[in-house]
CSV table of C-alpha atoms and ligand atoms in Angstrom, one decimal:
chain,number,residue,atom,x,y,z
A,9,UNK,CA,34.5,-54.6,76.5
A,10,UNK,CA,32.5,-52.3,74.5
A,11,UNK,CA,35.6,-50.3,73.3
A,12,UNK,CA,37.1,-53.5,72.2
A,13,UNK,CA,34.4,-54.1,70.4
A,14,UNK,CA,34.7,-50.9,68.9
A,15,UNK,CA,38.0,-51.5,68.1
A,16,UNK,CA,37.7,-54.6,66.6
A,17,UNK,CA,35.0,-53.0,64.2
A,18,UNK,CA,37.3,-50.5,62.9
A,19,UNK,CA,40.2,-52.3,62.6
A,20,UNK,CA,38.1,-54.3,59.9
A,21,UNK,CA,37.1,-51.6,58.6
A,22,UNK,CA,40.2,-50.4,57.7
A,23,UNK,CA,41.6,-53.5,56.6
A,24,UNK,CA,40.7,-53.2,53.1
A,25,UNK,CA,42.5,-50.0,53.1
A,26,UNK,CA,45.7,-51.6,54.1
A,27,UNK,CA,45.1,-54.1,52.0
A,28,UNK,CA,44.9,-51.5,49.0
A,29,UNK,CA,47.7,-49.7,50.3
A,30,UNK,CA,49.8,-52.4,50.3
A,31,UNK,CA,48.5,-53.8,47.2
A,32,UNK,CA,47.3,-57.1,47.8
A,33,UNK,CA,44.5,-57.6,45.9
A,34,UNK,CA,43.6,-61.5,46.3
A,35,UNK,CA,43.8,-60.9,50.2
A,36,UNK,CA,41.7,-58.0,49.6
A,37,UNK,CA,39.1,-59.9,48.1
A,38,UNK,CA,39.3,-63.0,50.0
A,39,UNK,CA,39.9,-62.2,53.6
A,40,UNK,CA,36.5,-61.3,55.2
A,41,UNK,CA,34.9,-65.0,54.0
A,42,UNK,CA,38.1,-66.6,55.1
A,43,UNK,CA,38.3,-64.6,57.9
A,44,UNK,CA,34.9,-66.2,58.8
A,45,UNK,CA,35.4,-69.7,58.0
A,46,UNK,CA,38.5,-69.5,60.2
A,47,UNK,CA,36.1,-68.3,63.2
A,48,UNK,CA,33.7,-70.6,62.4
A,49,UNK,CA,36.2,-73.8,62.1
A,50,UNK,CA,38.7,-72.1,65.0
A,51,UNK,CA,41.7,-72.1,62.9
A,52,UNK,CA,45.0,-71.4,64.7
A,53,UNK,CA,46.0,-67.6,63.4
A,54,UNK,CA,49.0,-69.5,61.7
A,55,UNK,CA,46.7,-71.4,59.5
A,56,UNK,CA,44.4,-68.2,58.5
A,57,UNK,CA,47.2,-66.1,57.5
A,58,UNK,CA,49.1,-69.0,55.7
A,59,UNK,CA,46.4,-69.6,53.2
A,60,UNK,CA,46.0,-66.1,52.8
A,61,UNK,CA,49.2,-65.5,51.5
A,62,UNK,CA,49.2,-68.5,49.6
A,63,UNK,CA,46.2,-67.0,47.8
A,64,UNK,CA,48.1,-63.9,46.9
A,65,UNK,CA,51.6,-65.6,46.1
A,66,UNK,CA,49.2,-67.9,43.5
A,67,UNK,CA,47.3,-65.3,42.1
A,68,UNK,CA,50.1,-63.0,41.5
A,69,UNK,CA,51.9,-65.6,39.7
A,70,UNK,CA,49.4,-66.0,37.1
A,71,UNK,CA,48.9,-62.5,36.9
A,72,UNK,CA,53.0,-62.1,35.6
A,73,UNK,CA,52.8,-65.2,33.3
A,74,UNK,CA,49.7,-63.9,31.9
A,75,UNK,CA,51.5,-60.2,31.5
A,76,UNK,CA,54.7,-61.8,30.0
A,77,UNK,CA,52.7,-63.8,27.5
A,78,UNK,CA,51.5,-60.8,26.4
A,79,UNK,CA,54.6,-58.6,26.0
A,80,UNK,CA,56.1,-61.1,24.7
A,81,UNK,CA,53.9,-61.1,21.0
A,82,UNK,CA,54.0,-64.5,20.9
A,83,UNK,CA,51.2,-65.8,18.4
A,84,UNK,CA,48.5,-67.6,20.2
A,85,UNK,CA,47.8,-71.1,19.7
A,86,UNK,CA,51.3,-72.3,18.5
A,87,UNK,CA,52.7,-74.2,21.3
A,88,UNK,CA,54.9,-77.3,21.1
A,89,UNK,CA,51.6,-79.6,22.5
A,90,UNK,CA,50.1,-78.3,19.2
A,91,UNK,CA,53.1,-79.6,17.4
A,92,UNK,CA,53.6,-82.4,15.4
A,93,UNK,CA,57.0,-83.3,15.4
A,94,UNK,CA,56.6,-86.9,13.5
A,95,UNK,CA,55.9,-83.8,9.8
A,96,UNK,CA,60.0,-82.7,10.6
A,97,UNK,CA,61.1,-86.1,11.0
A,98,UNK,CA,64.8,-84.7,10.6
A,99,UNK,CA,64.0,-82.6,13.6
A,100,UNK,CA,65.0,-84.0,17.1
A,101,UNK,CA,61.4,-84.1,19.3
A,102,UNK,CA,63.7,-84.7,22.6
A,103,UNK,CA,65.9,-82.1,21.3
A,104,UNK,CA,63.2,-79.4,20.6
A,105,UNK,CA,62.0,-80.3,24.2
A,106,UNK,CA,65.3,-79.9,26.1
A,107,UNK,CA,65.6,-76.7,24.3
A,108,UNK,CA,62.0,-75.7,25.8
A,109,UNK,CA,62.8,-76.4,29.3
A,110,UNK,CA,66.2,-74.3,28.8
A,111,UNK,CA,68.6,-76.6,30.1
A,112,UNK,CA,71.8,-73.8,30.2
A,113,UNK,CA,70.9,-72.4,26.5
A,114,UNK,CA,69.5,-69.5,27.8
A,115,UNK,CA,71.6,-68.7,31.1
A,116,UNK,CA,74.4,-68.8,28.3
A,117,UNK,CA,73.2,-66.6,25.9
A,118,UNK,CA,73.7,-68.9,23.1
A,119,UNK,CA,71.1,-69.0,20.0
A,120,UNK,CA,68.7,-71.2,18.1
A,121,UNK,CA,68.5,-70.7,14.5
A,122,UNK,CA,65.7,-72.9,12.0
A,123,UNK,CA,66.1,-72.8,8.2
A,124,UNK,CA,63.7,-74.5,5.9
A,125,UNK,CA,60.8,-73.7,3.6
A,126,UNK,CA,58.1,-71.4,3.6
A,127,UNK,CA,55.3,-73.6,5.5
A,128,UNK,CA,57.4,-76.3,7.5
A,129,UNK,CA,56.6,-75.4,10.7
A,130,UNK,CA,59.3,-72.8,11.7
A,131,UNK,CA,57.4,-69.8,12.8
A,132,UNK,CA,55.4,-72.3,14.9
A,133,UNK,CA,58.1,-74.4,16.7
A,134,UNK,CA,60.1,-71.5,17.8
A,135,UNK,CA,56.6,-69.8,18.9
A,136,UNK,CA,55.6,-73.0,20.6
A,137,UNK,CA,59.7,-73.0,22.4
A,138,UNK,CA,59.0,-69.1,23.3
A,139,UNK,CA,55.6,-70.1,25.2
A,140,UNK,CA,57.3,-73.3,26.9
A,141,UNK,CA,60.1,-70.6,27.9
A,142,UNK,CA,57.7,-67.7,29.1
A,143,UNK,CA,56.1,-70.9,31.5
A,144,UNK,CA,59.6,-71.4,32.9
A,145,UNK,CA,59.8,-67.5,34.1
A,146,UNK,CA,61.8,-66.1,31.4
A,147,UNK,CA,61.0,-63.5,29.1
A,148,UNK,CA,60.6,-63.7,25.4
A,149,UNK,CA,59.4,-61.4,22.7
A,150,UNK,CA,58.9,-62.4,19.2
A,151,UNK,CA,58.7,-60.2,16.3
A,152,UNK,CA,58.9,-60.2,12.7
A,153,UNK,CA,62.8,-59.4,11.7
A,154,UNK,CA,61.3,-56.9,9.0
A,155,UNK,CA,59.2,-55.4,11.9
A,156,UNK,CA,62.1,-54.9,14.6
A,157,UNK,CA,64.4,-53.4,11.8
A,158,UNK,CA,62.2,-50.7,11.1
A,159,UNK,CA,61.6,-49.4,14.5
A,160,UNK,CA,65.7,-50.0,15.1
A,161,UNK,CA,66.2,-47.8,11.9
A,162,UNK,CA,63.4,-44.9,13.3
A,163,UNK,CA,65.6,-45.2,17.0
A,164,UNK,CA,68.7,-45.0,14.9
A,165,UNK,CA,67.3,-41.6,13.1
A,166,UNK,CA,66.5,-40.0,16.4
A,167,UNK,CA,69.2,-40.9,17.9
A,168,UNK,CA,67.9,-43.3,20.7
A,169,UNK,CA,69.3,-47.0,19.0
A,170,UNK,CA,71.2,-47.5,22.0
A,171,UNK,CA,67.9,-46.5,24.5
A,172,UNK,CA,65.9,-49.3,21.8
A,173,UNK,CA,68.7,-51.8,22.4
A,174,UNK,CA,69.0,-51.3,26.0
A,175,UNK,CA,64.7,-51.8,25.9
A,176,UNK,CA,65.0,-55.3,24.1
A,177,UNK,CA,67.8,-56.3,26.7
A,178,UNK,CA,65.1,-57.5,29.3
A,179,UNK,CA,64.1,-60.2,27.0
A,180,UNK,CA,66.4,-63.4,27.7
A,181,UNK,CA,65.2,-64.7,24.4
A,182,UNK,CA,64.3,-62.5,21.0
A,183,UNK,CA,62.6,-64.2,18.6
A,184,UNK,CA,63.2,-62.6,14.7
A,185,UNK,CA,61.1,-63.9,12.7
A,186,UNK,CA,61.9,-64.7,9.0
A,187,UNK,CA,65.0,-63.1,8.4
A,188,UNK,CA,65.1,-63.7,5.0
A,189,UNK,CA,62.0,-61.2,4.7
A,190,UNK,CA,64.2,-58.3,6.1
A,191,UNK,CA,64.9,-55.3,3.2
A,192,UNK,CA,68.1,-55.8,1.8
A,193,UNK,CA,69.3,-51.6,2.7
A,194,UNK,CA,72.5,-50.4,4.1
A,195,UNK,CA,70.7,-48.5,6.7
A,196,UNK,CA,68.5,-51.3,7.5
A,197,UNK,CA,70.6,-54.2,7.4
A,198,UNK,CA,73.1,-52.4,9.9
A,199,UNK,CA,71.0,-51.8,12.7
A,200,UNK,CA,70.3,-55.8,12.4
A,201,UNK,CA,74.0,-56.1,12.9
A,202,UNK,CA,73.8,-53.9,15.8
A,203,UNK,CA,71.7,-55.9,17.6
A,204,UNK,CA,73.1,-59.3,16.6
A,205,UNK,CA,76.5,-57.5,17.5
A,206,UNK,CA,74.7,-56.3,21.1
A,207,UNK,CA,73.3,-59.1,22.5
A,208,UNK,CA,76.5,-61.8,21.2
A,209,UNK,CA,77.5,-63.8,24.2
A,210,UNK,CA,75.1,-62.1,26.5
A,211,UNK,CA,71.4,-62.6,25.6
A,212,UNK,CA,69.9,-65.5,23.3
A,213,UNK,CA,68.4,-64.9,19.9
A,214,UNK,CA,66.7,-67.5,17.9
A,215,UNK,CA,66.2,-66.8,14.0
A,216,UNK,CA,63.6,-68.1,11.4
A,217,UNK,CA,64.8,-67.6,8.0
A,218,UNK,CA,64.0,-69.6,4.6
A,219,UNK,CA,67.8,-69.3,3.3
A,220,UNK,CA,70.6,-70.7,4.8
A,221,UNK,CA,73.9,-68.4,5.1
A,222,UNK,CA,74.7,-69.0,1.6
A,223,UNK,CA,72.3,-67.0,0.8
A,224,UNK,CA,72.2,-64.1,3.7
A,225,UNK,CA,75.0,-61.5,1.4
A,226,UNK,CA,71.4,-60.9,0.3
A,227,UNK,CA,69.8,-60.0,3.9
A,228,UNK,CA,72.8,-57.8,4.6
A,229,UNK,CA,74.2,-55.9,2.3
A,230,UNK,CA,78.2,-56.4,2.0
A,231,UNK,CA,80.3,-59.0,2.5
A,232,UNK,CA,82.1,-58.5,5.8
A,233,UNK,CA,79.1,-57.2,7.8
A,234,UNK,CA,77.6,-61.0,6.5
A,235,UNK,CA,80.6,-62.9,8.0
A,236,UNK,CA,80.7,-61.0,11.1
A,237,UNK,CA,77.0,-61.1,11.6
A,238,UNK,CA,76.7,-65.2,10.9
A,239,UNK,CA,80.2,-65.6,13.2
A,240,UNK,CA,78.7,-64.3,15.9
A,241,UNK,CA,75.3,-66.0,15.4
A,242,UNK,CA,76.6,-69.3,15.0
A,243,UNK,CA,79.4,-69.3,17.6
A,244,UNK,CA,77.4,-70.4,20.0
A,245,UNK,CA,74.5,-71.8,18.2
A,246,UNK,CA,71.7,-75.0,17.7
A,247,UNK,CA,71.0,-75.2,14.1
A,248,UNK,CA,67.6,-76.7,13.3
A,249,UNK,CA,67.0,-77.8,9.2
A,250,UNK,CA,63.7,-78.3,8.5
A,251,UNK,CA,63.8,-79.0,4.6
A,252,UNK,CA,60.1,-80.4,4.5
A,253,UNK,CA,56.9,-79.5,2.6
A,254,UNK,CA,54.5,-76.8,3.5
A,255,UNK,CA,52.6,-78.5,6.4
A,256,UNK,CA,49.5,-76.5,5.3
A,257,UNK,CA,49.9,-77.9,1.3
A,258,UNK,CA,50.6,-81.5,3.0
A,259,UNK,CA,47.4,-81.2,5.3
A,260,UNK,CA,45.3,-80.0,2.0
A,261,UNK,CA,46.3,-83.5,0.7
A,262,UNK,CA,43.2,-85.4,-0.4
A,263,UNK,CA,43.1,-87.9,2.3
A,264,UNK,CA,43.2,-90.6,0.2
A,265,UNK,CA,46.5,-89.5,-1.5
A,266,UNK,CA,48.1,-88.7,2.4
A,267,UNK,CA,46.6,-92.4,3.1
A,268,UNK,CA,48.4,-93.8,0.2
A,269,UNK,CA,51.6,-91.6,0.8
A,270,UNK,CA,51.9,-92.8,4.8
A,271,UNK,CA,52.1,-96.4,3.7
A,272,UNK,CA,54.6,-95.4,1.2
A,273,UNK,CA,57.0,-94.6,4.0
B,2,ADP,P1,57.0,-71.4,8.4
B,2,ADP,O1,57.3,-70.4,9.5
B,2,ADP,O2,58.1,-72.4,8.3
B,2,ADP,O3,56.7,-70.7,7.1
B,2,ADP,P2,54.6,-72.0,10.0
B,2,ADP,O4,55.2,-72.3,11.3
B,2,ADP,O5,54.0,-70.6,9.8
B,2,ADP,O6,55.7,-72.2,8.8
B,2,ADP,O7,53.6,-73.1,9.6
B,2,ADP,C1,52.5,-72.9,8.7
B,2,ADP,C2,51.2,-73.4,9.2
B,2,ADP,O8,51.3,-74.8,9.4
B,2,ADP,C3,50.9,-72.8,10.6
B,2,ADP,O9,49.5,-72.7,10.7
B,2,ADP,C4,51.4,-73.9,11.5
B,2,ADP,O10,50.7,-73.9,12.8
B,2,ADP,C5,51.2,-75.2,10.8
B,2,ADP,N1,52.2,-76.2,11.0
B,2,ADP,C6,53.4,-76.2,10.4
B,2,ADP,N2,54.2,-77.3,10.8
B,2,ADP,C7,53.4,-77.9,11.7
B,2,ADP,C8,53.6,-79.1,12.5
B,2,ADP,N3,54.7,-79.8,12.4
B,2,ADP,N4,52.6,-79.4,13.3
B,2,ADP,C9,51.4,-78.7,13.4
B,2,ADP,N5,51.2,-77.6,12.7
B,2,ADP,C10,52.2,-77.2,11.8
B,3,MG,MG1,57.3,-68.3,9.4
């Protein structure tokens, strides 16, 4: 009896040890005062160790949506709840949705590419998709295009592109930001092609840019490496035009001119 007793004592005492060994930290914290009120309430053992697993499986969820979130770069505060979709009336709200819960999009490797203005919104529907994304499991990162090229270019120089490539290839979805703001440089503008070229048919990639292709012989430098870059882009592609106003010059409105501007429509 007594050694039992014993036992018993040090097998608790070395449960936290296991615990930490096996690194199960929500057990680890919640066990003993579950352990009690399952002593107290005679739980069947089934019940005890049921919701303490459930604990952990809960708790390590949140823990990886909150690390993806931030890997992923996303800017804060711009999801598709904080969207208002009636300011891009030529954009599809069902669409936009459908696209955020991923339907086949993303399994597929296809890309999602929005043109329009400075201030319509771009930047912050794709953010808000990338968030609604990162909730379904998958992995995002968003950068700005002018941002990624330079540390592609600095791989490039040492020699390591295909090592940085390889690195972005755990994101299902890469979000450039504003294309149009990348340097217009040979050495630049090829690594851009590289990656387009990389991830084409494979892994999704969804661009923000203020020009529409017409206008990209200006983000890459010649000709043929514009055509083969757009080709590839738009192969397998949802194109989103979002020729509105700056939201922020529209929301500086006086109200009484957006007042008199609403009833105008
Ligand atoms: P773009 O990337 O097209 O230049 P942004 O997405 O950066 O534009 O939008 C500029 C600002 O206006 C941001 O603060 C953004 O949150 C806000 N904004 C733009 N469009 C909308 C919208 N439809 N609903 C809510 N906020 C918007
Ligand atoms: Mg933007």
């Amino acid at each position: 009896m007594n050694t039992a007793t014993t036992l018993t004592a040090a097998d608790a005492a070395a449960v936290p040890i296991m615990l930490t060994e096996l690194r199960l930290p929500t057990i680890k914290r919640l066990w003993s005062e579950l352990a009690e009120q399952s002593n107290r309430e005679g739980w069947p053992a089934e019940r005890f160790l049921g919701v303490l697993l459930g604990h952990e499986l809960a708790e390590r969820e949140t823990r990886r949506l909150a690390r993806a979130r931030a890997d992923s770069q996303l800017p804060p505060g711009k999801s598709l709840a904080e969207f208002d979709f009636a300011a891009v009336s030529m954009v599809s709200k069902a669409h936009v949705m459908a696209l955020a819960e991923a339907d086949t999009w993303i399994a597929q490797g296809h890309n999602l590419l929005a043109f329009g203005p400075p201030g319509a919104g771009k930047t912050h529907m794709m953010a808000g998709i990338g968030h609604a994304l990162i909730d379904r499991g998958y992995k995002v990162l968003f950068v700005r295009t002018s941002d990624l090229v330079q540390r592609l270019q600095a791989a490039r120089r040492d020699l390591r592109l295909p090592a940085e490539l390889a690195k972005l290839d755990r994101f299902d979805l890469l979000i450039l930001d504003d294309l149009s703001y990348a340097r217009r440089d040979q050495a630049e503008t090829s690594v851009l092609f590289e990656l387009i070229a990389e991830r084409y048919e494979r892994k999704s990639i969804a661009i923000t840019a203020n020009a529409p292709f017409s206008q990209w012989d200006q983000v890459f430098p010649d000709k043929a490496m514009t055509v083969a870059a757009v080709d590839r882009l738009v192969h397998h592609a949802t194109i989103l035009e979002m020729n509105v106003d700056s939201y922020r010059r529209r929301a500086a409105l006086p109200a009484r001119r957006q007042r008199s501007a609403t009833q105008a429509q």
